[in-house]
Amino acid sequence: MKTKGDNLNKKRVDEYDLLRVIATVLVVIGHSCYLIMGGVRYEVQTDVSWVYDSNLFRIVRFISGWAYGFHMPLFFLLSGAVYHLKEEIRLKSLVCNKLKRLILPYYLCGLFFMLPVKRMTGYYNKENFIEAVTKFLIGKGDGHLWFLPALFWCFIIFWCIHRLAGKKNIYPVLMLAALIQFFQGYLPFSLFLFKRGMGYLFWFALGYWFDGMRHKLSEYSSYKYGICKFFFV
């Protein structure tokens, strides 16, 4: 029979998996109500514009706006928490692992799915398609795949400042991550979406801190529900 301690020490947390599913659904909802995106207009025709006044549309728009308020910080929080479960000791192994799991999918999905689909649907034309591919290769293009390089930088920079501040005390790391996130807009460069990643560094660090606190939280009877409550708050 599994004990509570076994559940706390395992390399997979069921509550994190549940939150991943919930966060993914929220992302779908958040992206389902675009009226204008990337210069493309998605409004319905004037003669059926009554849908904008329907209660259903108002409710979905409200849920979309609510989800947009926190769904990306939630993903970075979860990434930091999961990283704490199986933390890399050496920087080289961390970089190699994240290149394979984040940067390789970024290029494969972008070059063989996202960009071709956008070209076929007319989002890009013959004149600007080559420019779009070039920008994508160096991390300056648009699209949903920005999350992968941004998360890659969070892993690398967090590892560095964690070693710099000392592994035994996470609170200086949280403070430094908060400062980096606050001032990231003033950085004079943004190599391969580096700035974008630094805009979420504190949330990543907070997730790492939270997973380290799970043992203390387990003393409360509402531990399992407390994980979900923490992340949503």
mmCIF file of C-alpha atoms in Angstrom:
data_model
loop_
_atom_site.group_PDB
_atom_site.id
_atom_site.type_symbol
_atom_site.label_atom_id
_atom_site.label_comp_id
_atom_site.label_asym_id
_atom_site.label_seq_id
_atom_site.Cartn_x
_atom_site.Cartn_y
_atom_site.Cartn_z
ATOM 1 C CA MET A 1 0.000 0.000 0.000
ATOM 2 C CA LYS A 2 1.295 3.461 -0.883
ATOM 3 C CA THR A 3 1.783 5.925 1.914
ATOM 4 C CA LYS A 4 1.497 9.682 1.796
ATOM 5 C CA GLY A 5 5.269 9.926 1.840
ATOM 6 C CA ASP A 6 5.508 7.740 -1.248
ATOM 7 C CA ASN A 7 3.206 10.080 -3.114
ATOM 8 C CA LEU A 8 5.244 13.085 -2.076
ATOM 9 C CA ASN A 9 8.552 11.623 -3.235
ATOM 10 C CA LYS A 10 7.425 10.225 -6.582
ATOM 11 C CA LYS A 11 8.599 11.794 -9.828
ATOM 12 C CA ARG A 12 5.059 12.415 -11.060
ATOM 13 C CA VAL A 13 2.304 14.291 -9.228
ATOM 14 C CA ASP A 14 -1.275 13.528 -10.218
ATOM 15 C CA GLU A 15 -2.441 17.023 -9.290
ATOM 16 C CA TYR A 16 0.066 18.568 -11.691
ATOM 17 C CA ASP A 17 -1.231 16.363 -14.507
ATOM 18 C CA LEU A 18 -4.771 17.469 -13.720
ATOM 19 C CA LEU A 19 -3.743 21.118 -13.776
ATOM 20 C CA ARG A 20 -2.012 20.607 -17.127
ATOM 21 C CA VAL A 21 -5.268 19.364 -18.615
ATOM 22 C CA ILE A 22 -7.235 22.241 -17.089
ATOM 23 C CA ALA A 23 -4.671 24.809 -18.273
ATOM 24 C CA THR A 24 -4.726 23.350 -21.791
ATOM 25 C CA VAL A 25 -8.524 23.612 -21.931
ATOM 26 C CA LEU A 26 -8.278 27.218 -20.738
ATOM 27 C CA VAL A 27 -5.801 28.012 -23.521
ATOM 28 C CA VAL A 28 -8.259 26.631 -26.085
ATOM 29 C CA ILE A 29 -11.046 28.736 -24.576
ATOM 30 C CA GLY A 30 -8.790 31.784 -24.452
ATOM 31 C CA HIS A 31 -7.982 31.484 -28.147
ATOM 32 C CA SER A 32 -11.502 30.667 -29.265
ATOM 33 C CA CYS A 33 -12.904 34.188 -29.145
ATOM 34 C CA TYR A 34 -10.472 36.139 -31.301
ATOM 35 C CA LEU A 35 -12.186 38.648 -33.542
ATOM 36 C CA ILE A 36 -8.919 40.026 -34.923
ATOM 37 C CA MET A 37 -5.633 38.119 -34.740
ATOM 38 C CA GLY A 38 -2.406 38.777 -36.596
ATOM 39 C CA GLY A 39 -4.118 41.198 -38.953
ATOM 40 C CA VAL A 40 -6.773 38.624 -39.915
ATOM 41 C CA ARG A 41 -10.389 39.561 -39.143
ATOM 42 C CA TYR A 42 -12.719 36.848 -37.892
ATOM 43 C CA GLU A 43 -15.897 38.875 -37.378
ATOM 44 C CA VAL A 44 -19.122 37.398 -38.682
ATOM 45 C CA GLN A 45 -21.030 39.157 -41.444
ATOM 46 C CA THR A 46 -23.160 42.174 -40.604
ATOM 47 C CA ASP A 47 -26.455 40.405 -41.223
ATOM 48 C CA VAL A 48 -25.669 37.807 -38.546
ATOM 49 C CA SER A 49 -23.904 40.119 -36.119
ATOM 50 C CA TRP A 50 -26.716 39.500 -33.601
ATOM 51 C CA VAL A 51 -24.535 36.682 -32.242
ATOM 52 C CA TYR A 52 -22.402 39.312 -30.499
ATOM 53 C CA ASP A 53 -25.422 40.260 -28.395
ATOM 54 C CA SER A 54 -26.247 36.705 -27.356
ATOM 55 C CA ASN A 55 -25.775 35.610 -23.757
ATOM 56 C CA LEU A 56 -23.760 32.589 -24.875
ATOM 57 C CA PHE A 57 -21.261 34.778 -26.708
ATOM 58 C CA ARG A 58 -20.937 37.111 -23.716
ATOM 59 C CA ILE A 59 -20.290 34.158 -21.404
ATOM 60 C CA VAL A 60 -17.633 32.644 -23.677
ATOM 61 C CA ARG A 61 -15.964 36.036 -24.102
ATOM 62 C CA PHE A 62 -15.940 36.490 -20.329
ATOM 63 C CA ILE A 63 -14.359 33.051 -19.790
ATOM 64 C CA SER A 64 -11.822 33.817 -22.521
ATOM 65 C CA GLY A 65 -10.786 37.104 -20.896
ATOM 66 C CA TRP A 66 -10.610 35.448 -17.469
ATOM 67 C CA ALA A 67 -8.423 32.609 -18.774
ATOM 68 C CA TYR A 68 -6.096 35.075 -20.490
ATOM 69 C CA GLY A 69 -5.413 36.676 -17.137
ATOM 70 C CA PHE A 70 -3.390 33.760 -15.841
ATOM 71 C CA HIS A 71 -3.182 30.745 -18.159
ATOM 72 C CA MET A 72 0.416 31.382 -19.327
ATOM 73 C CA PRO A 73 1.809 32.067 -15.815
ATOM 74 C CA LEU A 74 0.069 28.833 -14.786
ATOM 75 C CA PHE A 75 1.983 26.864 -17.433
ATOM 76 C CA PHE A 76 5.313 28.315 -16.286
ATOM 77 C CA LEU A 77 4.411 27.601 -12.647
ATOM 78 C CA LEU A 78 3.731 23.985 -13.528
ATOM 79 C CA SER A 79 6.981 23.746 -15.483
ATOM 80 C CA GLY A 80 8.957 24.988 -12.478
ATOM 81 C CA ALA A 81 7.173 22.586 -10.136
ATOM 82 C CA VAL A 82 7.765 19.584 -12.403
ATOM 83 C CA TYR A 83 11.408 20.596 -12.845
ATOM 84 C CA HIS A 84 11.852 20.386 -9.065
ATOM 85 C CA LEU A 85 10.713 16.744 -9.207
ATOM 86 C CA LYS A 86 13.608 15.712 -11.452
ATOM 87 C CA GLU A 87 16.133 18.517 -11.317
ATOM 88 C CA GLU A 88 19.207 18.397 -13.539
ATOM 89 C CA ILE A 89 22.508 18.650 -11.662
ATOM 90 C CA ARG A 90 24.739 19.524 -14.615
ATOM 91 C CA LEU A 91 24.095 22.447 -16.942
ATOM 92 C CA LYS A 92 25.292 20.509 -19.983
ATOM 93 C CA SER A 93 22.755 17.720 -19.465
ATOM 94 C CA LEU A 94 20.003 20.284 -18.859
ATOM 95 C CA VAL A 95 20.794 22.154 -22.084
ATOM 96 C CA CYS A 96 20.945 18.949 -24.127
ATOM 97 C CA ASN A 97 17.693 17.691 -22.653
ATOM 98 C CA LYS A 98 15.801 20.935 -23.287
ATOM 99 C CA LEU A 99 17.211 21.334 -26.785
ATOM 100 C CA LYS A 100 15.718 17.934 -27.573
ATOM 101 C CA ARG A 101 12.408 18.449 -25.783
ATOM 102 C CA LEU A 102 11.747 22.129 -26.555
ATOM 103 C CA ILE A 103 13.851 23.576 -29.371
ATOM 104 C CA LEU A 104 13.679 20.556 -31.688
ATOM 105 C CA PRO A 105 9.841 20.451 -31.513
ATOM 106 C CA TYR A 106 9.836 24.230 -32.083
ATOM 107 C CA TYR A 107 11.571 23.821 -35.432
ATOM 108 C CA LEU A 108 9.829 20.622 -36.490
ATOM 109 C CA CYS A 109 6.310 21.873 -35.727
ATOM 110 C CA GLY A 110 7.015 25.310 -37.146
ATOM 111 C CA LEU A 111 8.682 24.301 -40.415
ATOM 112 C CA PHE A 112 6.498 21.293 -41.206
ATOM 113 C CA PHE A 113 3.135 22.373 -39.812
ATOM 114 C CA MET A 114 2.593 25.965 -38.655
ATOM 115 C CA LEU A 115 4.286 27.830 -41.506
ATOM 116 C CA PRO A 116 2.935 25.590 -44.320
ATOM 117 C CA VAL A 117 -0.606 25.843 -42.931
ATOM 118 C CA LYS A 118 -0.374 29.627 -42.707
ATOM 119 C CA ARG A 119 0.919 29.754 -46.267
ATOM 120 C CA MET A 120 -1.880 27.537 -47.606
ATOM 121 C CA THR A 121 -4.583 29.535 -45.812
ATOM 122 C CA GLY A 122 -3.307 32.848 -47.138
ATOM 123 C CA TYR A 123 -1.911 34.208 -43.888
ATOM 124 C CA TYR A 124 1.388 34.587 -45.769
ATOM 125 C CA ASN A 125 1.790 35.289 -49.481
ATOM 126 C CA LYS A 126 4.643 34.687 -51.904
ATOM 127 C CA GLU A 127 6.259 38.020 -51.057
ATOM 128 C CA ASN A 128 6.429 37.714 -47.258
ATOM 129 C CA PHE A 129 6.657 33.930 -46.768
ATOM 130 C CA ILE A 130 10.451 33.742 -47.061
ATOM 131 C CA GLU A 131 10.770 36.634 -44.633
ATOM 132 C CA ALA A 132 8.420 34.852 -42.213
ATOM 133 C CA VAL A 133 10.491 31.644 -42.375
ATOM 134 C CA THR A 134 13.706 33.606 -41.769
ATOM 135 C CA LYS A 135 12.244 35.354 -38.735
ATOM 136 C CA PHE A 136 10.950 32.062 -37.392
ATOM 137 C CA LEU A 137 14.382 30.436 -37.659
ATOM 138 C CA ILE A 138 15.971 33.133 -35.504
ATOM 139 C CA GLY A 139 13.085 33.299 -33.050
ATOM 140 C CA LYS A 140 11.493 36.543 -34.206
ATOM 141 C CA GLY A 141 8.404 35.180 -35.902
ATOM 142 C CA ASP A 142 4.868 35.139 -34.584
ATOM 143 C CA GLY A 143 2.807 32.111 -33.683
ATOM 144 C CA HIS A 144 1.968 29.931 -30.723
ATOM 145 C CA LEU A 145 5.357 28.189 -30.652
ATOM 146 C CA TRP A 146 6.984 31.149 -28.857
ATOM 147 C CA PHE A 147 6.293 29.278 -25.613
ATOM 148 C CA LEU A 148 8.954 26.635 -26.315
ATOM 149 C CA PRO A 149 12.056 28.897 -26.653
ATOM 150 C CA ALA A 150 10.759 31.091 -23.813
ATOM 151 C CA LEU A 151 10.493 28.073 -21.528
ATOM 152 C CA PHE A 152 13.929 26.896 -22.655
ATOM 153 C CA TRP A 153 15.478 30.161 -21.423
ATOM 154 C CA CYS A 154 13.606 29.895 -18.110
ATOM 155 C CA PHE A 155 15.201 26.509 -17.459
ATOM 156 C CA ILE A 156 18.704 27.742 -18.308
ATOM 157 C CA ILE A 157 18.611 31.082 -16.485
ATOM 158 C CA PHE A 158 16.905 29.601 -13.429
ATOM 159 C CA TRP A 159 19.603 26.910 -13.200
ATOM 160 C CA CYS A 160 22.302 29.600 -13.342
ATOM 161 C CA ILE A 161 20.849 31.942 -10.712
ATOM 162 C CA HIS A 162 19.936 28.995 -8.498
ATOM 163 C CA ARG A 163 23.576 27.898 -8.429
ATOM 164 C CA LEU A 164 24.741 31.483 -8.047
ATOM 165 C CA ALA A 165 22.492 32.200 -5.045
ATOM 166 C CA GLY A 166 23.050 28.807 -3.451
ATOM 167 C CA LYS A 167 20.845 25.740 -3.784
ATOM 168 C CA LYS A 168 19.908 25.592 -0.101
ATOM 169 C CA ASN A 169 18.093 28.929 -0.045
ATOM 170 C CA ILE A 170 15.432 29.500 -2.690
ATOM 171 C CA TYR A 171 14.268 32.902 -1.462
ATOM 172 C CA PRO A 172 17.160 34.945 -2.939
ATOM 173 C CA VAL A 173 16.460 33.120 -6.207
ATOM 174 C CA LEU A 174 12.803 34.186 -6.062
ATOM 175 C CA MET A 175 13.829 37.789 -5.432
ATOM 176 C CA LEU A 176 16.347 37.790 -8.267
ATOM 177 C CA ALA A 177 13.868 36.121 -10.634
ATOM 178 C CA ALA A 178 11.275 38.762 -9.740
ATOM 179 C CA LEU A 179 13.761 41.553 -10.508
ATOM 180 C CA ILE A 180 14.709 39.984 -13.833
ATOM 181 C CA GLN A 181 11.061 39.587 -14.778
ATOM 182 C CA PHE A 182 10.270 43.183 -13.782
ATOM 183 C CA PHE A 183 13.164 44.704 -15.734
ATOM 184 C CA GLN A 184 13.217 42.330 -18.707
ATOM 185 C CA GLY A 185 11.596 44.978 -20.896
ATOM 186 C CA TYR A 186 14.733 47.118 -20.595
ATOM 187 C CA LEU A 187 17.089 44.449 -21.925
ATOM 188 C CA PRO A 188 18.920 45.744 -25.020
ATOM 189 C CA PHE A 189 18.666 42.363 -26.798
ATOM 190 C CA SER A 190 16.198 39.526 -27.248
ATOM 191 C CA LEU A 191 18.143 36.590 -28.630
ATOM 192 C CA PHE A 192 15.788 33.799 -29.689
ATOM 193 C CA LEU A 193 12.845 35.017 -27.545
ATOM 194 C CA PHE A 194 15.080 35.502 -24.501
ATOM 195 C CA LYS A 195 13.116 38.560 -23.374
ATOM 196 C CA ARG A 196 9.832 36.717 -23.648
ATOM 197 C CA GLY A 197 11.134 33.933 -21.455
ATOM 198 C CA MET A 198 12.442 36.322 -18.823
ATOM 199 C CA GLY A 199 8.968 37.812 -18.630
ATOM 200 C CA TYR A 200 7.855 34.561 -16.954
ATOM 201 C CA LEU A 201 10.962 33.653 -14.952
ATOM 202 C CA PHE A 202 9.449 34.515 -11.570
ATOM 203 C CA TRP A 203 6.447 32.252 -12.171
ATOM 204 C CA PHE A 204 8.802 29.396 -13.082
ATOM 205 C CA ALA A 205 10.808 29.981 -9.893
ATOM 206 C CA LEU A 206 7.619 30.174 -7.825
ATOM 207 C CA GLY A 207 6.529 26.787 -9.144
ATOM 208 C CA TYR A 208 9.922 25.336 -8.188
ATOM 209 C CA TRP A 209 9.548 26.786 -4.688
ATOM 210 C CA PHE A 210 6.027 25.420 -4.343
ATOM 211 C CA ASP A 211 7.000 21.841 -5.124
ATOM 212 C CA GLY A 212 9.725 22.099 -2.488
ATOM 213 C CA MET A 213 7.030 23.065 0.027
ATOM 214 C CA ARG A 214 4.756 20.103 -0.694
ATOM 215 C CA HIS A 215 6.094 18.122 2.269
ATOM 216 C CA LYS A 216 5.069 20.875 4.681
ATOM 217 C CA LEU A 217 1.693 21.286 3.009
ATOM 218 C CA SER A 218 1.067 17.545 3.375
ATOM 219 C CA GLU A 219 0.527 18.101 7.084
ATOM 220 C CA TYR A 220 -2.857 19.614 6.258
ATOM 221 C CA SER A 221 -5.828 17.389 5.477
ATOM 222 C CA SER A 222 -6.759 19.533 2.464
ATOM 223 C CA TYR A 223 -3.329 19.006 0.844
ATOM 224 C CA LYS A 224 -4.546 17.619 -2.467
ATOM 225 C CA TYR A 225 -7.076 20.374 -2.995
ATOM 226 C CA GLY A 226 -4.584 22.943 -1.741
ATOM 227 C CA ILE A 227 -2.306 22.393 -4.756
ATOM 228 C CA CYS A 228 -5.050 23.332 -7.190
ATOM 229 C CA LYS A 229 -6.137 26.278 -5.033
ATOM 230 C CA PHE A 230 -2.576 27.645 -4.828
ATOM 231 C CA PHE A 231 -1.969 27.574 -8.551
ATOM 232 C CA PHE A 232 -5.314 29.122 -9.435
ATOM 233 C CA VAL A 233 -4.932 31.903 -6.852
#
